[in-house]
GROMACS .gro file of C-alpha atoms in nm:
model
  443
    1UNK     CA    1  -5.446   0.332  -1.736
    2UNK     CA    2  -5.775   0.289  -1.549
    3UNK     CA    3  -5.626  -0.005  -1.359
    4UNK     CA    4  -5.324   0.209  -1.271
    5UNK     CA    5  -5.547   0.478  -1.113
    6UNK     CA    6  -5.713   0.205  -0.903
    7UNK     CA    7  -5.372   0.079  -0.791
    8UNK     CA    8  -5.279   0.436  -0.690
    9UNK     CA    9  -5.594   0.476  -0.481
   10UNK     CA   10  -5.546   0.131  -0.326
   11UNK     CA   11  -5.189   0.209  -0.218
   12UNK     CA   12  -5.273   0.555  -0.083
   13UNK     CA   13  -5.565   0.399   0.109
   14UNK     CA   14  -5.333   0.147   0.274
   15UNK     CA   15  -5.075   0.410   0.365
   16UNK     CA   16  -5.297   0.696   0.485
   17UNK     CA   17  -5.586   0.495   0.632
   18UNK     CA   18  -5.417   0.177   0.754
   19UNK     CA   19  -5.076   0.325   0.846
   20UNK     CA   20  -4.880   0.097   0.612
   21UNK     CA   21  -4.530   0.186   0.491
   22UNK     CA   22  -4.538   0.352   0.148
   23UNK     CA   23  -4.221   0.190   0.011
   24UNK     CA   24  -4.330  -0.162   0.112
   25UNK     CA   25  -4.689  -0.132  -0.012
   26UNK     CA   26  -4.579   0.027  -0.340
   27UNK     CA   27  -4.321  -0.245  -0.407
   28UNK     CA   28  -4.570  -0.523  -0.327
   29UNK     CA   29  -4.845  -0.375  -0.547
   30UNK     CA   30  -4.614  -0.310  -0.842
   31UNK     CA   31  -4.484  -0.668  -0.823
   32UNK     CA   32  -4.840  -0.803  -0.803
   33UNK     CA   33  -4.960  -0.647  -1.130
   34UNK     CA   34  -4.832  -0.684  -1.484
   35UNK     CA   35  -4.737  -0.327  -1.569
   36UNK     CA   36  -4.502  -0.166  -1.817
   37UNK     CA   37  -4.225   0.066  -1.697
   38UNK     CA   38  -4.420   0.378  -1.796
   39UNK     CA   39  -4.721   0.281  -1.581
   40UNK     CA   40  -4.495   0.181  -1.291
   41UNK     CA   41  -4.329   0.520  -1.308
   42UNK     CA   42  -4.659   0.709  -1.316
   43UNK     CA   43  -4.805   0.507  -1.027
   44UNK     CA   44  -4.493   0.570  -0.820
   45UNK     CA   45  -4.510   0.943  -0.895
   46UNK     CA   46  -4.882   0.973  -0.812
   47UNK     CA   47  -4.855   0.767  -0.491
   48UNK     CA   48  -4.555   0.947  -0.346
   49UNK     CA   49  -4.678   1.286  -0.469
   50UNK     CA   50  -5.023   1.241  -0.315
   51UNK     CA   51  -4.878   1.137   0.021
   52UNK     CA   52  -4.615   1.412   0.008
   53UNK     CA   53  -4.871   1.686  -0.063
   54UNK     CA   54  -5.158   1.548   0.146
   55UNK     CA   55  -5.175   1.855   0.373
   56UNK     CA   56  -5.207   2.093   0.075
   57UNK     CA   57  -5.452   1.866  -0.106
   58UNK     CA   58  -5.671   1.834   0.204
   59UNK     CA   59  -5.682   2.213   0.247
   60UNK     CA   60  -5.805   2.239  -0.113
   61UNK     CA   61  -6.063   1.962  -0.073
   62UNK     CA   62  -6.197   2.103   0.254
   63UNK     CA   63  -6.282   2.426   0.073
   64UNK     CA   64  -6.502   2.239  -0.177
   65UNK     CA   65  -6.670   1.988   0.057
   66UNK     CA   66  -6.966   2.117   0.254
   67UNK     CA   67  -6.898   1.886   0.550
   68UNK     CA   68  -6.520   1.871   0.507
   69UNK     CA   69  -6.306   1.562   0.455
   70UNK     CA   70  -6.348   1.404   0.801
   71UNK     CA   71  -6.692   1.257   0.732
   72UNK     CA   72  -6.605   1.139   0.383
   73UNK     CA   73  -6.555   0.769   0.302
   74UNK     CA   74  -6.179   0.713   0.317
   75UNK     CA   75  -6.153   0.546  -0.024
   76UNK     CA   76  -6.354   0.820  -0.194
   77UNK     CA   77  -6.131   1.073  -0.019
   78UNK     CA   78  -5.819   0.901  -0.150
   79UNK     CA   79  -5.961   0.894  -0.504
   80UNK     CA   80  -6.008   1.270  -0.472
   81UNK     CA   81  -5.660   1.316  -0.328
   82UNK     CA   82  -5.489   1.135  -0.614
   83UNK     CA   83  -5.695   1.331  -0.869
   84UNK     CA   84  -5.617   1.671  -0.713
   85UNK     CA   85  -5.248   1.579  -0.704
   86UNK     CA   86  -5.254   1.507  -1.077
   87UNK     CA   87  -5.439   1.831  -1.156
   88UNK     CA   88  -5.222   2.056  -0.939
   89UNK     CA   89  -4.877   1.899  -0.972
   90UNK     CA   90  -4.862   1.682  -1.287
   91UNK     CA   91  -4.845   1.857  -1.624
   92UNK     CA   92  -4.823   1.527  -1.811
   93UNK     CA   93  -5.178   1.422  -1.711
   94UNK     CA   94  -5.461   1.622  -1.878
   95UNK     CA   95  -5.712   1.759  -1.626
   96UNK     CA   96  -6.011   1.603  -1.801
   97UNK     CA   97  -5.844   1.258  -1.787
   98UNK     CA   98  -5.772   1.289  -1.415
   99UNK     CA   99  -6.135   1.387  -1.347
  100UNK     CA  100  -6.298   1.127  -1.573
  101UNK     CA  101  -6.093   0.837  -1.440
  102UNK     CA  102  -6.154   0.944  -1.079
  103UNK     CA  103  -6.529   0.957  -1.147
  104UNK     CA  104  -6.529   0.613  -1.312
  105UNK     CA  105  -6.323   0.463  -1.029
  106UNK     CA  106  -6.562   0.602  -0.765
  107UNK     CA  107  -6.859   0.460  -0.958
  108UNK     CA  108  -6.698   0.119  -0.995
  109UNK     CA  109  -6.557   0.086  -0.643
  110UNK     CA  110  -6.827   0.270  -0.446
  111UNK     CA  111  -7.152   0.403  -0.596
  112UNK     CA  112  -7.312   0.639  -0.846
  113UNK     CA  113  -7.363   0.887  -0.561
  114UNK     CA  114  -6.992   0.877  -0.481
  115UNK     CA  115  -6.903   0.932  -0.846
  116UNK     CA  116  -7.132   1.238  -0.860
  117UNK     CA  117  -6.966   1.382  -0.551
  118UNK     CA  118  -6.618   1.324  -0.699
  119UNK     CA  119  -6.726   1.482  -1.027
  120UNK     CA  120  -6.877   1.787  -0.855
  121UNK     CA  121  -6.578   1.851  -0.627
  122UNK     CA  122  -6.317   1.815  -0.901
  123UNK     CA  123  -6.502   2.027  -1.156
  124UNK     CA  124  -6.557   2.296  -0.894
  125UNK     CA  125  -6.183   2.286  -0.822
  126UNK     CA  126  -6.103   2.322  -1.193
  127UNK     CA  127  -6.317   2.637  -1.205
  128UNK     CA  128  -6.117   2.784  -0.915
  129UNK     CA  129  -5.756   2.695  -0.993
  130UNK     CA  130  -5.633   3.042  -0.899
  131UNK     CA  131  -5.802   3.047  -0.560
  132UNK     CA  132  -5.581   3.137  -0.260
  133UNK     CA  133  -5.621   2.891   0.029
  134UNK     CA  134  -5.420   3.057   0.307
  135UNK     CA  135  -5.350   3.395   0.467
  136UNK     CA  136  -5.070   3.536   0.251
  137UNK     CA  137  -4.955   3.761   0.537
  138UNK     CA  138  -4.893   3.458   0.761
  139UNK     CA  139  -4.551   3.301   0.690
  140UNK     CA  140  -4.634   2.977   0.875
  141UNK     CA  141  -4.957   2.925   0.681
  142UNK     CA  142  -4.773   2.997   0.356
  143UNK     CA  143  -4.498   2.745   0.433
  144UNK     CA  144  -4.753   2.484   0.544
  145UNK     CA  145  -4.953   2.513   0.223
  146UNK     CA  146  -4.667   2.557  -0.025
  147UNK     CA  147  -4.456   2.272   0.112
  148UNK     CA  148  -4.742   2.064   0.257
  149UNK     CA  149  -4.641   2.026   0.621
  150UNK     CA  150  -4.855   2.040   0.935
  151UNK     CA  151  -4.818   2.356   1.143
  152UNK     CA  152  -4.652   2.185   1.441
  153UNK     CA  153  -4.371   2.059   1.219
  154UNK     CA  154  -4.320   2.391   1.040
  155UNK     CA  155  -4.309   2.568   1.377
  156UNK     CA  156  -4.061   2.311   1.511
  157UNK     CA  157  -3.818   2.376   1.223
  158UNK     CA  158  -3.861   2.755   1.246
  159UNK     CA  159  -3.804   2.756   1.624
  160UNK     CA  160  -3.494   2.538   1.596
  161UNK     CA  161  -3.334   2.668   1.275
  162UNK     CA  162  -3.489   3.005   1.189
  163UNK     CA  163  -3.719   3.078   0.893
  164UNK     CA  164  -3.460   3.070   0.612
  165UNK     CA  165  -3.307   2.734   0.708
  166UNK     CA  166  -3.652   2.595   0.796
  167UNK     CA  167  -3.772   2.670   0.442
  168UNK     CA  168  -3.456   2.509   0.302
  169UNK     CA  169  -3.535   2.197   0.507
  170UNK     CA  170  -3.899   2.187   0.390
  171UNK     CA  171  -3.789   2.223   0.029
  172UNK     CA  172  -3.525   1.953   0.068
  173UNK     CA  173  -3.769   1.710   0.229
  174UNK     CA  174  -3.994   1.744  -0.077
  175UNK     CA  175  -3.713   1.668  -0.325
  176UNK     CA  176  -3.747   1.357  -0.538
  177UNK     CA  177  -3.465   1.139  -0.404
  178UNK     CA  178  -3.198   1.002  -0.632
  179UNK     CA  179  -3.103   0.634  -0.597
  180UNK     CA  180  -2.750   0.608  -0.463
  181UNK     CA  181  -2.535   0.297  -0.447
  182UNK     CA  182  -2.216   0.224  -0.254
  183UNK     CA  183  -1.938   0.038  -0.430
  184UNK     CA  184  -1.819  -0.267  -0.234
  185UNK     CA  185  -1.438  -0.241  -0.233
  186UNK     CA  186  -1.411  -0.605  -0.122
  187UNK     CA  187  -1.531  -0.718  -0.464
  188UNK     CA  188  -1.450  -0.450  -0.720
  189UNK     CA  189  -1.308  -0.106  -0.786
  190UNK     CA  190  -1.514   0.211  -0.817
  191UNK     CA  191  -1.425   0.247  -1.185
  192UNK     CA  192  -1.532  -0.109  -1.263
  193UNK     CA  193  -1.873  -0.064  -1.100
  194UNK     CA  194  -1.921   0.277  -1.263
  195UNK     CA  195  -1.834   0.151  -1.610
  196UNK     CA  196  -2.055  -0.157  -1.583
  197UNK     CA  197  -2.356   0.051  -1.474
  198UNK     CA  198  -2.288   0.292  -1.758
  199UNK     CA  199  -2.268   0.007  -2.009
  200UNK     CA  200  -2.596  -0.133  -1.874
  201UNK     CA  201  -2.770   0.189  -1.981
  202UNK     CA  202  -2.803   0.365  -1.644
  203UNK     CA  203  -2.789   0.746  -1.632
  204UNK     CA  204  -2.530   0.789  -1.357
  205UNK     CA  205  -2.297   1.042  -1.197
  206UNK     CA  206  -2.032   1.042  -0.926
  207UNK     CA  207  -2.146   1.085  -0.567
  208UNK     CA  208  -2.227   1.424  -0.420
  209UNK     CA  209  -1.985   1.390  -0.128
  210UNK     CA  210  -1.888   1.024  -0.073
  211UNK     CA  211  -1.601   0.870  -0.278
  212UNK     CA  212  -1.776   0.528  -0.276
  213UNK     CA  213  -2.106   0.667  -0.407
  214UNK     CA  214  -2.261   0.643  -0.752
  215UNK     CA  215  -2.584   0.836  -0.816
  216UNK     CA  216  -2.835   0.666  -1.044
  217UNK     CA  217  -3.059   0.928  -1.204
  218UNK     CA  218  -3.243   0.694  -1.442
  219UNK     CA  219  -3.256   0.324  -1.513
  220UNK     CA  220  -3.431   0.001  -1.423
  221UNK     CA  221  -3.452  -0.116  -1.061
  222UNK     CA  222  -3.095  -0.166  -0.945
  223UNK     CA  223  -3.195  -0.460  -0.722
  224UNK     CA  224  -3.237  -0.674  -1.034
  225UNK     CA  225  -2.901  -0.567  -1.177
  226UNK     CA  226  -2.619  -0.830  -1.176
  227UNK     CA  227  -2.389  -0.588  -0.991
  228UNK     CA  228  -2.632  -0.572  -0.700
  229UNK     CA  229  -2.709  -0.945  -0.705
  230UNK     CA  230  -2.338  -1.030  -0.709
  231UNK     CA  231  -2.271  -0.789  -0.419
  232UNK     CA  232  -2.053  -0.539  -0.604
  233UNK     CA  233  -2.286  -0.254  -0.504
  234UNK     CA  234  -2.549  -0.191  -0.239
  235UNK     CA  235  -2.816   0.079  -0.211
  236UNK     CA  236  -2.741   0.341   0.056
  237UNK     CA  237  -2.805   0.713   0.098
  238UNK     CA  238  -2.495   0.931   0.098
  239UNK     CA  239  -2.576   1.069   0.444
  240UNK     CA  240  -2.569   0.716   0.589
  241UNK     CA  241  -2.259   0.643   0.378
  242UNK     CA  242  -2.063   0.901   0.579
  243UNK     CA  243  -2.106   0.718   0.909
  244UNK     CA  244  -1.860   0.426   0.884
  245UNK     CA  245  -1.567   0.631   0.745
  246UNK     CA  246  -1.618   0.881   1.029
  247UNK     CA  247  -1.532   0.611   1.283
  248UNK     CA  248  -1.162   0.601   1.177
  249UNK     CA  249  -1.170   0.223   1.160
  250UNK     CA  250  -0.855   0.011   1.152
  251UNK     CA  251  -0.790  -0.349   1.059
  252UNK     CA  252  -0.858  -0.603   1.336
  253UNK     CA  253  -1.075  -0.362   1.538
  254UNK     CA  254  -1.355  -0.490   1.758
  255UNK     CA  255  -1.665  -0.293   1.657
  256UNK     CA  256  -2.021  -0.295   1.791
  257UNK     CA  257  -2.324  -0.170   1.599
  258UNK     CA  258  -2.604  -0.160   1.856
  259UNK     CA  259  -2.895  -0.080   1.620
  260UNK     CA  260  -2.775  -0.243   1.302
  261UNK     CA  261  -3.073  -0.349   1.085
  262UNK     CA  262  -3.098  -0.355   0.789
  263UNK     CA  263  -2.719  -0.349   0.786
  264UNK     CA  264  -2.611  -0.072   0.548
  265UNK     CA  265  -2.373   0.094   0.792
  266UNK     CA  266  -2.271  -0.239   0.950
  267UNK     CA  267  -2.158  -0.391   0.622
  268UNK     CA  268  -1.981  -0.066   0.529
  269UNK     CA  269  -1.778  -0.101   0.851
  270UNK     CA  270  -1.675  -0.454   0.748
  271UNK     CA  271  -1.581  -0.338   0.398
  272UNK     CA  272  -1.358  -0.059   0.533
  273UNK     CA  273  -1.190  -0.305   0.773
  274UNK     CA  274  -1.128  -0.546   0.482
  275UNK     CA  275  -1.308  -0.833   0.652
  276UNK     CA  276  -1.062  -0.825   0.944
  277UNK     CA  277  -1.137  -0.803   1.317
  278UNK     CA  278  -1.492  -0.859   1.425
  279UNK     CA  279  -1.810  -0.656   1.378
  280UNK     CA  280  -2.094  -0.744   1.614
  281UNK     CA  281  -2.435  -0.645   1.480
  282UNK     CA  282  -2.720  -0.616   1.729
  283UNK     CA  283  -3.087  -0.541   1.687
  284UNK     CA  284  -3.398  -0.574   1.900
  285UNK     CA  285  -3.585  -0.759   1.623
  286UNK     CA  286  -3.448  -1.100   1.524
  287UNK     CA  287  -3.638  -1.092   1.193
  288UNK     CA  288  -3.456  -0.771   1.098
  289UNK     CA  289  -3.122  -0.935   1.173
  290UNK     CA  290  -3.197  -1.175   0.888
  291UNK     CA  291  -3.171  -0.871   0.656
  292UNK     CA  292  -2.826  -0.792   0.798
  293UNK     CA  293  -2.714  -1.153   0.742
  294UNK     CA  294  -2.853  -1.156   0.387
  295UNK     CA  295  -2.677  -0.829   0.303
  296UNK     CA  296  -2.349  -0.954   0.451
  297UNK     CA  297  -2.367  -1.280   0.252
  298UNK     CA  298  -2.440  -1.097  -0.073
  299UNK     CA  299  -2.151  -0.856  -0.015
  300UNK     CA  300  -1.902  -1.131   0.071
  301UNK     CA  301  -1.858  -1.023   0.434
  302UNK     CA  302  -1.742  -1.283   0.685
  303UNK     CA  303  -1.626  -1.088   0.992
  304UNK     CA  304  -1.981  -1.003   1.102
  305UNK     CA  305  -2.171  -1.169   1.389
  306UNK     CA  306  -2.543  -1.103   1.447
  307UNK     CA  307  -2.715  -1.121   1.783
  308UNK     CA  308  -3.055  -1.015   1.912
  309UNK     CA  309  -3.031  -0.753   2.186
  310UNK     CA  310  -3.227  -0.461   2.330
  311UNK     CA  311  -2.968  -0.181   2.320
  312UNK     CA  312  -3.156   0.010   2.590
  313UNK     CA  313  -3.071  -0.266   2.845
  314UNK     CA  314  -2.711  -0.284   2.970
  315UNK     CA  315  -2.511  -0.598   2.886
  316UNK     CA  316  -2.223  -0.652   3.130
  317UNK     CA  317  -2.029  -0.883   2.896
  318UNK     CA  318  -1.984  -0.599   2.646
  319UNK     CA  319  -1.828  -0.360   2.899
  320UNK     CA  320  -1.511  -0.192   2.762
  321UNK     CA  321  -1.495  -0.451   2.481
  322UNK     CA  322  -1.497  -0.235   2.168
  323UNK     CA  323  -1.255  -0.009   1.987
  324UNK     CA  324  -1.554   0.160   1.821
  325UNK     CA  325  -1.927   0.158   1.890
  326UNK     CA  326  -2.190   0.282   1.649
  327UNK     CA  327  -2.530   0.390   1.777
  328UNK     CA  328  -2.757   0.486   1.490
  329UNK     CA  329  -3.040   0.521   1.738
  330UNK     CA  330  -3.414   0.482   1.672
  331UNK     CA  331  -3.544   0.831   1.598
  332UNK     CA  332  -3.839   1.031   1.465
  333UNK     CA  333  -3.708   1.003   1.108
  334UNK     CA  334  -3.780   1.367   1.019
  335UNK     CA  335  -3.476   1.372   0.790
  336UNK     CA  336  -3.598   1.095   0.557
  337UNK     CA  337  -3.941   1.237   0.470
  338UNK     CA  338  -3.839   1.268   0.103
  339UNK     CA  339  -3.826   0.885   0.093
  340UNK     CA  340  -4.103   0.811   0.342
  341UNK     CA  341  -4.346   1.104   0.310
  342UNK     CA  342  -4.604   0.946   0.544
  343UNK     CA  343  -4.373   1.040   0.834
  344UNK     CA  344  -4.521   1.390   0.797
  345UNK     CA  345  -4.851   1.257   0.928
  346UNK     CA  346  -4.755   0.965   1.155
  347UNK     CA  347  -4.540   1.166   1.398
  348UNK     CA  348  -4.635   1.428   1.655
  349UNK     CA  349  -4.467   1.616   1.941
  350UNK     CA  350  -4.561   1.346   2.192
  351UNK     CA  351  -4.391   1.077   1.983
  352UNK     CA  352  -4.080   1.293   1.953
  353UNK     CA  353  -4.058   1.334   2.330
  354UNK     CA  354  -4.117   0.966   2.407
  355UNK     CA  355  -3.829   0.840   2.193
  356UNK     CA  356  -3.567   1.055   2.368
  357UNK     CA  357  -3.573   0.836   2.680
  358UNK     CA  358  -3.489   0.527   2.471
  359UNK     CA  359  -3.213   0.715   2.287
  360UNK     CA  360  -3.049   0.823   2.613
  361UNK     CA  361  -3.059   0.473   2.761
  362UNK     CA  362  -2.882   0.344   2.449
  363UNK     CA  363  -2.626   0.626   2.469
  364UNK     CA  364  -2.545   0.557   2.834
  365UNK     CA  365  -2.503   0.184   2.772
  366UNK     CA  366  -2.290   0.240   2.464
  367UNK     CA  367  -2.061   0.469   2.665
  368UNK     CA  368  -1.969   0.173   2.886
  369UNK     CA  369  -1.894  -0.060   2.593
  370UNK     CA  370  -1.613   0.155   2.449
  371UNK     CA  371  -1.252   0.090   2.551
  372UNK     CA  372  -1.054   0.386   2.691
  373UNK     CA  373  -0.929   0.596   2.394
  374UNK     CA  374  -1.194   0.428   2.175
  375UNK     CA  375  -1.467   0.610   1.986
  376UNK     CA  376  -1.846   0.630   1.995
  377UNK     CA  377  -2.034   0.742   1.684
  378UNK     CA  378  -2.385   0.882   1.738
  379UNK     CA  379  -2.611   0.927   1.436
  380UNK     CA  380  -2.977   0.986   1.357
  381UNK     CA  381  -3.189   1.041   1.046
  382UNK     CA  382  -3.383   1.323   1.212
  383UNK     CA  383  -3.349   1.703   1.214
  384UNK     CA  384  -3.506   1.748   1.557
  385UNK     CA  385  -3.241   1.916   1.772
  386UNK     CA  386  -3.383   1.765   2.089
  387UNK     CA  387  -3.284   1.422   1.955
  388UNK     CA  388  -2.954   1.553   1.824
  389UNK     CA  389  -2.760   1.841   1.985
  390UNK     CA  390  -2.959   1.829   2.310
  391UNK     CA  391  -2.888   1.457   2.348
  392UNK     CA  392  -2.516   1.516   2.294
  393UNK     CA  393  -2.512   1.792   2.558
  394UNK     CA  394  -2.695   1.561   2.800
  395UNK     CA  395  -2.454   1.276   2.724
  396UNK     CA  396  -2.140   1.485   2.786
  397UNK     CA  397  -2.281   1.612   3.115
  398UNK     CA  398  -2.346   1.254   3.231
  399UNK     CA  399  -2.031   1.101   3.079
  400UNK     CA  400  -1.740   1.341   3.145
  401UNK     CA  401  -1.491   1.078   3.021
  402UNK     CA  402  -1.602   1.167   2.666
  403UNK     CA  403  -1.522   1.463   2.443
  404UNK     CA  404  -1.644   1.555   2.094
  405UNK     CA  405  -1.407   1.500   1.804
  406UNK     CA  406  -1.526   1.741   1.533
  407UNK     CA  407  -1.581   1.597   1.185
  408UNK     CA  408  -1.542   1.784   0.857
  409UNK     CA  409  -1.670   1.664   0.520
  410UNK     CA  410  -1.602   1.973   0.314
  411UNK     CA  411  -1.770   2.307   0.253
  412UNK     CA  412  -2.114   2.210   0.123
  413UNK     CA  413  -2.423   2.431   0.142
  414UNK     CA  414  -2.635   2.160   0.311
  415UNK     CA  415  -2.384   2.088   0.590
  416UNK     CA  416  -2.403   2.269   0.925
  417UNK     CA  417  -2.101   2.233   1.155
  418UNK     CA  418  -2.183   2.341   1.509
  419UNK     CA  419  -1.937   2.523   1.730
  420UNK     CA  420  -1.929   2.218   1.959
  421UNK     CA  421  -1.833   1.983   1.675
  422UNK     CA  422  -2.164   1.825   1.570
  423UNK     CA  423  -2.261   1.785   1.205
  424UNK     CA  424  -2.614   1.834   1.072
  425UNK     CA  425  -2.687   1.746   0.709
  426UNK     CA  426  -2.983   1.922   0.552
  427UNK     CA  427  -3.183   1.724   0.293
  428UNK     CA  428  -3.144   1.788  -0.078
  429UNK     CA  429  -3.176   1.587  -0.399
  430UNK     CA  430  -2.875   1.371  -0.308
  431UNK     CA  431  -2.889   1.336   0.070
  432UNK     CA  432  -3.129   1.267   0.353
  433UNK     CA  433  -3.146   1.495   0.654
  434UNK     CA  434  -2.899   1.349   0.903
  435UNK     CA  435  -2.698   1.412   1.220
  436UNK     CA  436  -2.352   1.276   1.306
  437UNK     CA  437  -2.134   1.331   1.612
  438UNK     CA  438  -1.813   1.150   1.700
  439UNK     CA  439  -1.723   1.109   2.067
  440UNK     CA  440  -1.385   0.998   2.206
  441UNK     CA  441  -1.348   0.819   2.541
  442UNK     CA  442  -1.052   0.979   2.718
  443UNK     CA  443  -1.023   0.741   3.014
   0.00000   0.00000   0.00000
């Protein structure tokens, strides 16, 4: 287990100090080492938990470090972070084991002095487990500490949604996400895929809202399962799974997906259209288009064409060419924090403002690519209203030929249907935070 603690600290160091992506680093490190399933599971839990609760952990550590965390060696800090996470949030790891292994790791990787510091801080923390670290009369401080979010982000959600919904969002963003797969109706039926997963020993259930969805609660990595390899299923969150059906696709349609990589929504469009018509998949990064092509090949899709393009620059040859256009625009990603917890600490208000200009350029261009009476589907994986409702209001003001066509997915407690016809999906165990609005070109 000592090696596993080192792997945890190594991954957290790469993510929090070198701004690497948690899912990519974790996958690479787990594949690099010979580990049993139990150790892989514990490493995954410690890594994501430490990143998720970094704000809370740092508040705790700052109270036991004379000079605070800023002047501390980053690797020593990340050893401390992973140890505090285990002590505070993991019942399955004894406190003495978390402390001893952190001390030994600091000694081995850094110095005896570092190990003494780690030992002193952690044992001091253990003596003060009931200490209160925030002003209990301040609701913002309480939410920040209890859900581990920076103040600017807590304030943003409170200002946009009110305290009750803001707390629901914070709670949802800390949920451990279920793995959800979409059944590929080009290759098999829902029942066939469900039964085969069940027979393979997976703990599964039907989707939360999507008829094509199967939720995998427990089981080995689905990417090594024959059903995935053969293209009968593909991994996709249920929020994203709602996009393609919302477009009211028909056979032989001409469809554009302007920001397509890695291709989850694009391939879903092709599946719904039964491999008829043509689906043009664009992305600004040619290397990401290779993911779209690989997904399409695995799923048996042959009506999809990939092309590199910057969606923020108008392309005259696409003017009024499409029955439907999808713009799943680049966004702040505040709705997918439960899967990529480092987003909590890599975004700020400046970054949120800067991306809106790009989003609006893409929206304006997309408006010109839709045929009269065709549809435009706008989606994001953020909960920032300035990227969502405010962008739609701006778009309608600048494109009067469009109107909103309200969507309805059922009465679910994490769905918010606005008076104007926009849909916001709050995060929970089954779904990412998401925003969907369908627009119809009238002339």
